[in-house]
PDB file of C-alpha atoms and ligand atoms in Angstrom:
ATOM      1  CA  MET U   1      15.858 -24.364   2.356  1.00 51.00           C
ATOM      2  CA  LYS U   2      14.417 -27.744   1.416  1.00 55.00           C
ATOM      3  CA  PRO U   3      16.587 -30.281   3.045  1.00 55.00           C
ATOM      4  CA  PHE U   4      18.647 -32.550   0.704  1.00 61.00           C
ATOM      5  CA  PRO U   5      16.874 -35.888   0.631  1.00 63.00           C
ATOM      6  CA  ALA U   6      18.318 -39.045   2.327  1.00 57.00           C
ATOM      7  CA  LEU U   7      20.758 -40.743  -0.040  1.00 57.00           C
ATOM      8  CA  PHE U   8      21.626 -44.104   1.188  1.00 53.00           C
ATOM      9  CA  SER U   9      18.252 -45.421   1.837  1.00 59.00           C
ATOM     10  CA  GLY U  10      15.495 -46.451  -0.543  1.00 73.00           C
ATOM     11  CA  ARG U  11      15.372 -45.813  -4.264  1.00 86.00           C
ATOM     12  CA  ALA U  12      17.791 -43.534  -6.376  1.00 95.00           C
ATOM     13  CA  LEU U  13      16.854 -39.985  -6.881  1.00 96.00           C
ATOM     14  CA  ILE U  14      16.031 -38.344 -10.086  1.00 98.00           C
ATOM     15  CA  MET U  15      17.434 -35.003 -10.636  1.00 98.00           C
ATOM     16  CA  GLY U  16      15.649 -33.268 -13.524  1.00 98.00           C
ATOM     17  CA  VAL U  17      17.836 -30.617 -15.699  1.00 97.00           C
ATOM     18  CA  ILE U  18      16.814 -26.973 -16.112  1.00 97.00           C
ATOM     19  CA  ASN U  19      19.249 -25.171 -18.258  1.00 95.00           C
ATOM     20  CA  VAL U  20      18.456 -21.424 -18.297  1.00 95.00           C
ATOM     21  CA  THR U  21      20.819 -20.898 -21.338  1.00 92.00           C
ATOM     22  CA  PRO U  22      20.540 -20.279 -24.981  1.00 90.00           C
ATOM     23  CA  ASP U  23      22.960 -22.797 -26.017  1.00 88.00           C
ATOM     24  CA  SER U  24      22.802 -26.001 -23.849  1.00 86.00           C
ATOM     25  CA  PHE U  25      23.542 -29.063 -26.204  1.00 85.00           C
ATOM     26  CA  SER U  26      20.119 -30.944 -25.969  1.00 83.00           C
ATOM     27  CA  ASP U  27      17.758 -28.223 -24.693  1.00 82.00           C
ATOM     28  CA  GLY U  28      19.296 -24.692 -25.338  1.00 81.00           C
ATOM     29  CA  GLY U  29      16.559 -22.045 -25.352  1.00 87.00           C
ATOM     30  CA  LEU U  30      13.888 -24.152 -23.976  1.00 89.00           C
ATOM     31  CA  CYS U  31      14.209 -22.569 -20.596  1.00 90.00           C
ATOM     32  CA  ALA U  32      15.920 -19.248 -21.430  1.00 89.00           C
ATOM     33  CA  SER U  33      13.633 -17.119 -19.460  1.00 92.00           C
ATOM     34  CA  THR U  34      12.659 -17.301 -15.757  1.00 95.00           C
ATOM     35  CA  GLU U  35       9.047 -17.870 -16.768  1.00 95.00           C
ATOM     36  CA  SER U  36       9.772 -20.710 -19.300  1.00 96.00           C
ATOM     37  CA  ALA U  37      12.369 -22.230 -16.728  1.00 97.00           C
ATOM     38  CA  LEU U  38       9.646 -22.169 -13.971  1.00 97.00           C
ATOM     39  CA  ARG U  39       7.009 -23.931 -16.187  1.00 97.00           C
ATOM     40  CA  HIS U  40       9.501 -26.640 -17.342  1.00 97.00           C
ATOM     41  CA  ALA U  41      10.415 -27.130 -13.640  1.00 98.00           C
ATOM     42  CA  ALA U  42       6.775 -27.592 -12.731  1.00 98.00           C
ATOM     43  CA  ALA U  43       6.461 -29.927 -15.555  1.00 98.00           C
ATOM     44  CA  LEU U  44       9.359 -31.739 -14.477  1.00 98.00           C
ATOM     45  CA  VAL U  45       8.418 -32.181 -10.623  1.00 98.00           C
ATOM     46  CA  GLU U  46       5.035 -33.220 -11.940  1.00 98.00           C
ATOM     47  CA  GLU U  47       6.757 -35.985 -13.841  1.00 98.00           C
ATOM     48  CA  GLY U  48       8.418 -37.142 -10.601  1.00 97.00           C
ATOM     49  CA  ALA U  49      11.817 -35.252 -10.377  1.00 98.00           C
ATOM     50  CA  ASP U  50      13.141 -35.420  -6.788  1.00 97.00           C
ATOM     51  CA  MET U  51      15.278 -32.399  -7.238  1.00 97.00           C
ATOM     52  CA  LEU U  52      15.973 -29.953 -10.008  1.00 98.00           C
ATOM     53  CA  ASP U  53      19.448 -28.911 -11.228  1.00 98.00           C
ATOM     54  CA  ILE U  54      19.422 -25.397 -12.326  1.00 98.00           C
ATOM     55  CA  GLY U  55      22.325 -24.316 -14.719  1.00 97.00           C
ATOM     56  CA  GLY U  56      22.990 -20.763 -16.374  1.00 96.00           C
ATOM     57  CA  GLU U  57      26.176 -21.618 -18.282  1.00 95.00           C
ATOM     58  CA  SER U  58      26.493 -24.484 -20.848  1.00 92.00           C
ATOM     59  CA  THR U  59      29.585 -26.834 -20.340  1.00 90.00           C
ATOM     60  CA  ARG U  60      29.212 -28.544 -23.680  1.00 87.00           C
ATOM     61  CA  PRO U  61      32.258 -29.239 -25.586  1.00 85.00           C
ATOM     62  CA  GLY U  62      33.367 -26.032 -27.170  1.00 83.00           C
ATOM     63  CA  SER U  63      31.199 -23.731 -25.029  1.00 85.00           C
ATOM     64  CA  CYS U  64      32.231 -20.394 -24.019  1.00 82.00           C
ATOM     65  CA  PRO U  65      32.134 -19.347 -20.358  1.00 87.00           C
ATOM     66  CA  VAL U  66      29.580 -16.427 -19.140  1.00 94.00           C
ATOM     67  CA  GLY U  67      30.041 -13.856 -16.778  1.00 96.00           C
ATOM     68  CA  VAL U  68      29.307 -13.962 -13.080  1.00 97.00           C
ATOM     69  CA  ARG U  69      26.454 -11.402 -13.302  1.00 97.00           C
ATOM     70  CA  GLU U  70      24.961 -12.853 -16.402  1.00 97.00           C
ATOM     71  CA  GLU U  71      24.867 -16.230 -14.685  1.00 97.00           C
ATOM     72  CA  MET U  72      23.378 -15.054 -11.683  1.00 97.00           C
ATOM     73  CA  ASP U  73      20.663 -13.305 -13.680  1.00 97.00           C
ATOM     74  CA  ARG U  74      19.667 -16.217 -15.303  1.00 97.00           C
ATOM     75  CA  VAL U  75      19.662 -18.437 -12.428  1.00 98.00           C
ATOM     76  CA  ILE U  76      18.844 -16.940  -8.967  1.00 98.00           C
ATOM     77  CA  PRO U  77      15.215 -15.858  -9.747  1.00 98.00           C
ATOM     78  CA  VAL U  78      14.681 -19.581 -10.672  1.00 98.00           C
ATOM     79  CA  VAL U  79      16.456 -20.923  -7.628  1.00 98.00           C
ATOM     80  CA  ARG U  80      14.465 -18.468  -5.304  1.00 98.00           C
ATOM     81  CA  ALA U  81      10.937 -19.131  -6.677  1.00 98.00           C
ATOM     82  CA  LEU U  82      11.624 -23.060  -6.671  1.00 98.00           C
ATOM     83  CA  ALA U  83      12.988 -23.048  -3.147  1.00 98.00           C
ATOM     84  CA  ASP U  84      10.355 -20.709  -1.865  1.00 98.00           C
ATOM     85  CA  ALA U  85       7.756 -23.239  -3.378  1.00 97.00           C
ATOM     86  CA  GLY U  86       9.410 -26.124  -1.601  1.00 97.00           C
ATOM     87  CA  THR U  87      11.388 -27.608  -4.366  1.00 97.00           C
ATOM     88  CA  CYS U  88      14.546 -29.086  -3.641  1.00 97.00           C
ATOM     89  CA  VAL U  89      16.978 -27.289  -5.950  1.00 98.00           C
ATOM     90  CA  SER U  90      20.680 -27.886  -6.872  1.00 98.00           C
ATOM     91  CA  VAL U  91      22.691 -25.341  -8.654  1.00 98.00           C
ATOM     92  CA  ASP U  92      25.083 -26.157 -11.417  1.00 98.00           C
ATOM     93  CA  THR U  93      28.005 -23.619 -11.277  1.00 98.00           C
ATOM     94  CA  SER U  94      31.705 -23.552 -10.521  1.00 97.00           C
ATOM     95  CA  LYS U  95      31.603 -19.916  -9.596  1.00 98.00           C
ATOM     96  CA  PRO U  96      31.787 -19.185  -5.663  1.00 98.00           C
ATOM     97  CA  GLU U  97      29.827 -15.793  -6.214  1.00 98.00           C
ATOM     98  CA  VAL U  98      27.180 -17.807  -7.966  1.00 98.00           C
ATOM     99  CA  MET U  99      27.261 -20.556  -5.145  1.00 98.00           C
ATOM    100  CA  GLN U 100      26.952 -18.113  -2.426  1.00 98.00           C
ATOM    101  CA  ALA U 101      23.996 -16.065  -3.921  1.00 98.00           C
ATOM    102  CA  ALA U 102      22.393 -19.581  -4.668  1.00 98.00           C
ATOM    103  CA  ILE U 103      22.644 -20.700  -1.273  1.00 98.00           C
ATOM    104  CA  GLU U 104      21.123 -17.491   0.136  1.00 98.00           C
ATOM    105  CA  ALA U 105      18.204 -17.925  -2.624  1.00 98.00           C
ATOM    106  CA  GLY U 106      17.389 -21.305  -0.863  1.00 98.00           C
ATOM    107  CA  ALA U 107      19.546 -24.112  -2.996  1.00 98.00           C
ATOM    108  CA  ALA U 108      20.102 -27.290  -1.227  1.00 97.00           C
ATOM    109  CA  MET U 109      23.001 -28.332  -3.195  1.00 98.00           C
ATOM    110  CA  ILE U 110      25.895 -27.002  -5.268  1.00 98.00           C
ATOM    111  CA  ASN U 111      26.747 -29.274  -8.341  1.00 98.00           C
ATOM    112  CA  ASP U 112      30.157 -28.300  -9.459  1.00 98.00           C
ATOM    113  CA  VAL U 113      31.600 -29.731 -12.672  1.00 97.00           C
ATOM    114  CA  ASN U 114      34.995 -28.279 -11.633  1.00 97.00           C
ATOM    115  CA  ALA U 115      34.798 -30.360  -8.175  1.00 98.00           C
ATOM    116  CA  LEU U 116      35.104 -27.050  -6.199  1.00 98.00           C
ATOM    117  CA  GLN U 117      38.574 -26.250  -7.463  1.00 98.00           C
ATOM    118  CA  ALA U 118      38.100 -22.398  -7.967  1.00 98.00           C
ATOM    119  CA  ARG U 119      39.537 -20.193  -5.291  1.00 98.00           C
ATOM    120  CA  GLY U 120      36.941 -19.881  -2.417  1.00 98.00           C
ATOM    121  CA  ALA U 121      34.392 -22.622  -3.608  1.00 98.00           C
ATOM    122  CA  LEU U 122      35.284 -25.000  -0.750  1.00 98.00           C
ATOM    123  CA  GLU U 123      34.854 -22.303   1.712  1.00 98.00           C
ATOM    124  CA  VAL U 124      31.512 -21.145   0.499  1.00 98.00           C
ATOM    125  CA  VAL U 125      30.292 -24.620   0.706  1.00 98.00           C
ATOM    126  CA  ALA U 126      31.796 -25.247   4.011  1.00 98.00           C
ATOM    127  CA  ARG U 127      30.348 -22.160   5.665  1.00 97.00           C
ATOM    128  CA  SER U 128      26.789 -23.389   4.389  1.00 97.00           C
ATOM    129  CA  GLY U 129      24.739 -26.424   5.349  1.00 92.00           C
ATOM    130  CA  VAL U 130      24.158 -27.292   1.614  1.00 97.00           C
ATOM    131  CA  ALA U 131      25.384 -30.716  -0.234  1.00 97.00           C
ATOM    132  CA  ALA U 132      27.817 -30.586  -2.846  1.00 98.00           C
ATOM    133  CA  CYS U 133      28.596 -32.711  -5.971  1.00 98.00           C
ATOM    134  CA  MET U 134      31.977 -32.546  -7.126  1.00 98.00           C
ATOM    135  CA  MET U 135      32.536 -34.082 -10.842  1.00 98.00           C
ATOM    136  CA  HIS U 136      35.688 -34.986 -12.627  1.00 98.00           C
ATOM    137  CA  MET U 137      36.636 -33.326 -15.882  1.00 97.00           C
ATOM    138  CA  GLN U 138      39.791 -33.461 -18.034  1.00 96.00           C
ATOM    139  CA  GLY U 139      40.640 -30.011 -19.086  1.00 89.00           C
ATOM    140  CA  ASP U 140      37.907 -27.332 -19.595  1.00 88.00           C
ATOM    141  CA  PRO U 141      34.881 -27.118 -21.846  1.00 87.00           C
ATOM    142  CA  ARG U 142      36.538 -25.263 -24.624  1.00 85.00           C
ATOM    143  CA  SER U 143      39.041 -27.975 -25.257  1.00 83.00           C
ATOM    144  CA  MET U 144      38.101 -31.017 -23.223  1.00 84.00           C
ATOM    145  CA  GLN U 145      36.995 -33.309 -26.149  1.00 85.00           C
ATOM    146  CA  ILE U 146      40.003 -32.400 -28.569  1.00 86.00           C
ATOM    147  CA  ASN U 147      42.339 -35.414 -27.662  1.00 89.00           C
ATOM    148  CA  PRO U 148      41.516 -36.738 -24.135  1.00 92.00           C
ATOM    149  CA  GLN U 149      44.209 -39.016 -22.707  1.00 94.00           C
ATOM    150  CA  TYR U 150      44.438 -41.391 -19.831  1.00 96.00           C
ATOM    151  CA  ASN U 151      46.628 -44.337 -19.090  1.00 96.00           C
ATOM    152  CA  ASP U 152      43.832 -45.975 -16.787  1.00 98.00           C
ATOM    153  CA  VAL U 153      40.637 -43.811 -16.839  1.00 98.00           C
ATOM    154  CA  VAL U 154      39.066 -45.521 -13.979  1.00 98.00           C
ATOM    155  CA  LYS U 155      41.896 -45.333 -11.639  1.00 98.00           C
ATOM    156  CA  GLU U 156      42.711 -41.543 -12.684  1.00 98.00           C
ATOM    157  CA  VAL U 157      38.994 -40.656 -12.176  1.00 98.00           C
ATOM    158  CA  TRP U 158      38.810 -42.356  -8.883  1.00 98.00           C
ATOM    159  CA  ASP U 159      42.217 -40.934  -7.606  1.00 98.00           C
ATOM    160  CA  PHE U 160      41.035 -37.456  -8.494  1.00 98.00           C
ATOM    161  CA  LEU U 161      37.796 -37.783  -6.770  1.00 98.00           C
ATOM    162  CA  ARG U 162      39.305 -39.355  -3.676  1.00 98.00           C
ATOM    163  CA  GLN U 163      41.614 -36.231  -3.585  1.00 98.00           C
ATOM    164  CA  ARG U 164      38.793 -33.781  -3.847  1.00 98.00           C
ATOM    165  CA  LEU U 165      36.874 -35.747  -1.013  1.00 98.00           C
ATOM    166  CA  ASP U 166      39.914 -35.297   0.996  1.00 98.00           C
ATOM    167  CA  ALA U 167      40.190 -31.597   0.348  1.00 98.00           C
ATOM    168  CA  ALA U 168      36.567 -30.985   0.981  1.00 98.00           C
ATOM    169  CA  LEU U 169      36.496 -32.886   4.440  1.00 98.00           C
ATOM    170  CA  ALA U 170      39.709 -30.958   5.277  1.00 98.00           C
ATOM    171  CA  ALA U 171      37.741 -27.709   4.499  1.00 98.00           C
ATOM    172  CA  GLY U 172      34.937 -28.889   7.034  1.00 98.00           C
ATOM    173  CA  ILE U 173      32.349 -30.162   4.709  1.00 98.00           C
ATOM    174  CA  ALA U 174      30.884 -33.307   6.357  1.00 97.00           C
ATOM    175  CA  ARG U 175      30.918 -36.587   4.379  1.00 97.00           C
ATOM    176  CA  GLU U 176      27.202 -36.724   4.644  1.00 96.00           C
ATOM    177  CA  ARG U 177      26.966 -33.633   2.454  1.00 97.00           C
ATOM    178  CA  LEU U 178      29.145 -34.938  -0.460  1.00 98.00           C
ATOM    179  CA  VAL U 179      28.565 -36.420  -3.731  1.00 98.00           C
ATOM    180  CA  ILE U 180      30.883 -37.574  -6.504  1.00 98.00           C
ATOM    181  CA  ASP U 181      30.301 -37.763 -10.281  1.00 98.00           C
ATOM    182  CA  PRO U 182      32.897 -39.448 -12.712  1.00 98.00           C
ATOM    183  CA  GLY U 183      31.750 -36.908 -15.412  1.00 98.00           C
ATOM    184  CA  PHE U 184      30.536 -38.712 -18.488  1.00 98.00           C
ATOM    185  CA  GLY U 185      31.410 -36.917 -21.390  1.00 96.00           C
ATOM    186  CA  PHE U 186      33.895 -34.303 -19.804  1.00 96.00           C
ATOM    187  CA  GLY U 187      37.393 -34.847 -21.452  1.00 96.00           C
ATOM    188  CA  LYS U 188      36.506 -38.403 -22.367  1.00 97.00           C
ATOM    189  CA  THR U 189      36.276 -40.371 -25.571  1.00 96.00           C
ATOM    190  CA  LEU U 190      33.716 -42.943 -26.278  1.00 97.00           C
ATOM    191  CA  GLN U 191      35.968 -45.748 -24.934  1.00 97.00           C
ATOM    192  CA  HIS U 192      36.803 -43.829 -21.811  1.00 98.00           C
ATOM    193  CA  ASN U 193      32.891 -43.310 -21.125  1.00 98.00           C
ATOM    194  CA  LEU U 194      32.220 -47.061 -21.673  1.00 98.00           C
ATOM    195  CA  GLU U 195      35.069 -48.056 -19.302  1.00 98.00           C
ATOM    196  CA  LEU U 196      33.985 -45.651 -16.698  1.00 98.00           C
ATOM    197  CA  LEU U 197      30.196 -46.961 -16.792  1.00 98.00           C
ATOM    198  CA  ARG U 198      31.354 -50.655 -16.990  1.00 98.00           C
ATOM    199  CA  HIS U 199      33.498 -50.167 -13.702  1.00 98.00           C
ATOM    200  CA  LEU U 200      30.837 -47.708 -12.098  1.00 98.00           C
ATOM    201  CA  THR U 201      30.715 -49.794  -8.938  1.00 98.00           C
ATOM    202  CA  ARG U 202      34.348 -49.021  -7.951  1.00 98.00           C
ATOM    203  CA  PHE U 203      33.188 -45.209  -7.313  1.00 98.00           C
ATOM    204  CA  SER U 204      30.781 -46.432  -4.336  1.00 97.00           C
ATOM    205  CA  GLU U 205      34.245 -47.580  -2.565  1.00 97.00           C
ATOM    206  CA  LEU U 206      34.629 -43.919  -1.757  1.00 98.00           C
ATOM    207  CA  ASP U 207      31.654 -43.932   0.581  1.00 96.00           C
ATOM    208  CA  VAL U 208      29.774 -41.155  -0.728  1.00 97.00           C
ATOM    209  CA  PRO U 209      26.655 -41.297  -3.183  1.00 97.00           C
ATOM    210  CA  VAL U 210      27.595 -41.361  -6.768  1.00 98.00           C
ATOM    211  CA  LEU U 211      25.589 -39.064  -9.258  1.00 98.00           C
ATOM    212  CA  VAL U 212      25.705 -39.843 -12.963  1.00 98.00           C
ATOM    213  CA  GLY U 213      24.740 -37.631 -15.711  1.00 98.00           C
ATOM    214  CA  LEU U 214      24.511 -39.585 -19.018  1.00 98.00           C
ATOM    215  CA  SER U 215      21.229 -37.999 -20.450  1.00 98.00           C
ATOM    216  CA  ARG U 216      21.187 -37.405 -24.089  1.00 97.00           C
ATOM    217  CA  LYS U 217      25.010 -37.188 -24.182  1.00 97.00           C
ATOM    218  CA  SER U 218      26.990 -37.547 -27.630  1.00 96.00           C
ATOM    219  CA  MET U 219      28.414 -40.909 -26.508  1.00 97.00           C
ATOM    220  CA  LEU U 220      24.774 -42.205 -26.746  1.00 98.00           C
ATOM    221  CA  GLY U 221      24.598 -40.264 -30.199  1.00 98.00           C
ATOM    222  CA  THR U 222      27.541 -42.209 -31.344  1.00 97.00           C
ATOM    223  CA  VAL U 223      26.171 -45.536 -30.148  1.00 98.00           C
ATOM    224  CA  THR U 224      22.700 -45.133 -31.698  1.00 98.00           C
ATOM    225  CA  GLY U 225      23.426 -42.689 -34.623  1.00 98.00           C
ATOM    226  CA  ARG U 226      20.598 -40.453 -33.158  1.00 98.00           C
ATOM    227  CA  GLU U 227      20.520 -36.694 -32.625  1.00 96.00           C
ATOM    228  CA  ALA U 228      20.239 -35.169 -29.098  1.00 94.00           C
ATOM    229  CA  GLY U 229      16.587 -34.525 -29.117  1.00 94.00           C
ATOM    230  CA  ASP U 230      16.134 -38.226 -30.153  1.00 96.00           C
ATOM    231  CA  ARG U 231      18.031 -39.940 -27.499  1.00 98.00           C
ATOM    232  CA  THR U 232      15.495 -40.648 -24.772  1.00 98.00           C
ATOM    233  CA  HIS U 233      15.357 -44.352 -25.012  1.00 98.00           C
ATOM    234  CA  ALA U 234      19.408 -44.570 -25.200  1.00 98.00           C
ATOM    235  CA  SER U 235      19.279 -42.379 -22.039  1.00 98.00           C
ATOM    236  CA  VAL U 236      17.095 -44.519 -20.138  1.00 98.00           C
ATOM    237  CA  ALA U 237      18.930 -47.501 -20.875  1.00 98.00           C
ATOM    238  CA  ALA U 238      21.961 -45.823 -19.724  1.00 98.00           C
ATOM    239  CA  ALA U 239      20.369 -44.439 -16.550  1.00 98.00           C
ATOM    240  CA  LEU U 240      19.442 -48.148 -15.701  1.00 98.00           C
ATOM    241  CA  LEU U 241      22.938 -49.171 -16.438  1.00 98.00           C
ATOM    242  CA  ALA U 242      24.319 -46.430 -14.005  1.00 98.00           C
ATOM    243  CA  ARG U 243      21.642 -47.487 -11.369  1.00 97.00           C
ATOM    244  CA  SER U 244      22.643 -50.942 -11.373  1.00 97.00           C
ATOM    245  CA  GLY U 245      26.255 -49.477 -11.188  1.00 97.00           C
ATOM    246  CA  GLY U 246      25.416 -48.282  -7.807  1.00 97.00           C
ATOM    247  CA  ALA U 247      24.597 -44.709  -8.925  1.00 98.00           C
ATOM    248  CA  ARG U 248      22.164 -42.988  -6.217  1.00 97.00           C
ATOM    249  CA  ILE U 249      21.330 -39.869  -8.391  1.00 98.00           C
ATOM    250  CA  LEU U 250      20.736 -39.940 -11.869  1.00 98.00           C
ATOM    251  CA  ARG U 251      20.658 -36.351 -13.635  1.00 98.00           C
ATOM    252  CA  VAL U 252      18.359 -36.623 -16.718  1.00 98.00           C
ATOM    253  CA  HIS U 253      16.344 -34.457 -19.060  1.00 98.00           C
ATOM    254  CA  ASP U 254      13.527 -37.167 -19.637  1.00 98.00           C
ATOM    255  CA  VAL U 255      12.305 -37.364 -16.096  1.00 98.00           C
ATOM    256  CA  ARG U 256       9.114 -39.288 -16.725  1.00 98.00           C
ATOM    257  CA  ALA U 257      10.554 -41.966 -18.914  1.00 98.00           C
ATOM    258  CA  THR U 258      13.389 -42.350 -16.248  1.00 98.00           C
ATOM    259  CA  ARG U 259      10.878 -42.518 -13.398  1.00 98.00           C
ATOM    260  CA  ASP U 260       9.081 -45.278 -15.070  1.00 98.00           C
ATOM    261  CA  ALA U 261      12.188 -47.471 -15.864  1.00 98.00           C
ATOM    262  CA  LEU U 262      13.575 -46.957 -12.401  1.00 97.00           C
ATOM    263  CA  ALA U 263      10.194 -48.136 -10.843  1.00 96.00           C
ATOM    264  CA  VAL U 264      10.705 -51.268 -12.535  1.00 96.00           C
ATOM    265  CA  TYR U 265      14.241 -51.653 -11.508  1.00 96.00           C
ATOM    266  CA  GLU U 266      13.568 -50.914  -7.936  1.00 93.00           C
ATOM    267  CA  ALA U 267      10.579 -53.192  -7.934  1.00 94.00           C
ATOM    268  CA  VAL U 268      12.686 -56.269  -8.925  1.00 94.00           C
ATOM    269  CA  ASN U 269      15.447 -55.619  -6.382  1.00 91.00           C
ATOM    270  CA  ALA U 270      13.067 -54.953  -3.651  1.00 86.00           C
ATOM    271  CA  ALA U 271      11.411 -58.376  -4.298  1.00 72.00           C
TER     272      ALA U 271
HETATM  273  N1  HH2 X   1      26.619 -32.763 -17.204  1.00 68.95           N
HETATM  274  C1  HH2 X   1      26.047 -31.623 -17.856  1.00 68.95           C
HETATM  275  C2  HH2 X   1      26.119 -30.365 -17.108  1.00 68.95           C
HETATM  276  N2  HH2 X   1      26.206 -30.784 -15.663  1.00 68.95           N
HETATM  277  N3  HH2 X   1      26.637 -32.036 -13.915  1.00 68.95           N
HETATM  278  C3  HH2 X   1      27.205 -33.189 -13.214  1.00 68.95           C
HETATM  279  N4  HH2 X   1      27.351 -33.421 -11.961  1.00 68.95           N
HETATM  280  N5  HH2 X   1      27.246 -34.345 -14.146  1.00 68.95           N
HETATM  281  C4  HH2 X   1      27.159 -34.074 -15.423  1.00 68.95           C
HETATM  282  O1  HH2 X   1      27.206 -35.209 -16.183  1.00 68.95           O
HETATM  283  C5  HH2 X   1      26.607 -32.817 -16.056  1.00 68.95           C
HETATM  284  C6  HH2 X   1      26.589 -31.963 -15.081  1.00 68.95           C
HETATM  285  C7  HH2 X   1      25.980 -31.441 -19.210  1.00 68.95           C
HETATM  286  O2  HH2 X   1      24.743 -31.656 -19.561  1.00 68.95           O
HETATM  287  P1  HH2 X   1      23.618 -30.342 -19.780  1.00 68.95           P
HETATM  288  O3  HH2 X   1      23.401 -29.412 -18.627  1.00 68.95           O
HETATM  289  O4  HH2 X   1      22.312 -30.902 -20.264  1.00 68.95           O
HETATM  290  O5  HH2 X   1      24.272 -29.466 -20.885  1.00 68.95           O
HETATM  291  P2  HH2 X   1      24.953 -28.043 -21.214  1.00 68.95           P
HETATM  292  O6  HH2 X   1      26.070 -28.200 -20.298  1.00 68.95           O
HETATM  293  O7  HH2 X   1      25.186 -27.888 -22.539  1.00 68.95           O
HETATM  294  O8  HH2 X   1      23.957 -27.000 -20.509  1.00 68.95           O
END
């Protein structure tokens, strides 16, 4: 297993997205076979991704869940081939069985949009040496965008992530292995997302690295009026805002563009 890179020193890390799905919101079908996923993975590594996030189930609003076997068939061959080749691999899953198989295949990180709340998920991660990202979501992908409601979105997301950190630490997962994510677009209106981005620095108070996924999301479509495939510029702007708000890992589809923008940001801040 390629070790998870150090997160608190140096520049922020770029996590390239590989969706081995037919139906992801911005790139569904692009990597639907193992071969096409590996080709795209090689391109993203070449463009400068520090790690790749492999997903086998779309979590876009309105999406339907896939079974354990199908999700494994989609992601595990890709994870194994990339890990064997020395790439740092994260696996985007909420299913403990898929987590276990991914860890055995060489994944260095589990990225769970359900924050390790499924029965057995905390234990699978605790038994391994891998890192884990726990994300906030209100509701589930099928219905989360119907009418999201918060009294104070920043406080409620912050409190949830703190509780999940406490649960992970109590399960025996070392703090150094944990990452949190406010979950942009997961049960949030445009106003909720903007509020979270505006107050992103608050999440660094939780003393673990913050991961942010804003890439091509519909909030950027609402702001710019552009379709998912035409949101690179908006995504890069959002990634830089997240970085200046303290994000340590940026989950993106457009690696090369993000990499260049981040290089400028880091150069200015190192000066
Ligand atoms: N967003 C998506 C999926 N996984 N994981 C984290 N930690 N944070 C995110 O913001 C996040 C995530 C949705 O994006 P994508 O994978 O491109 O689409 P889909 O879910 O349709 O496959």
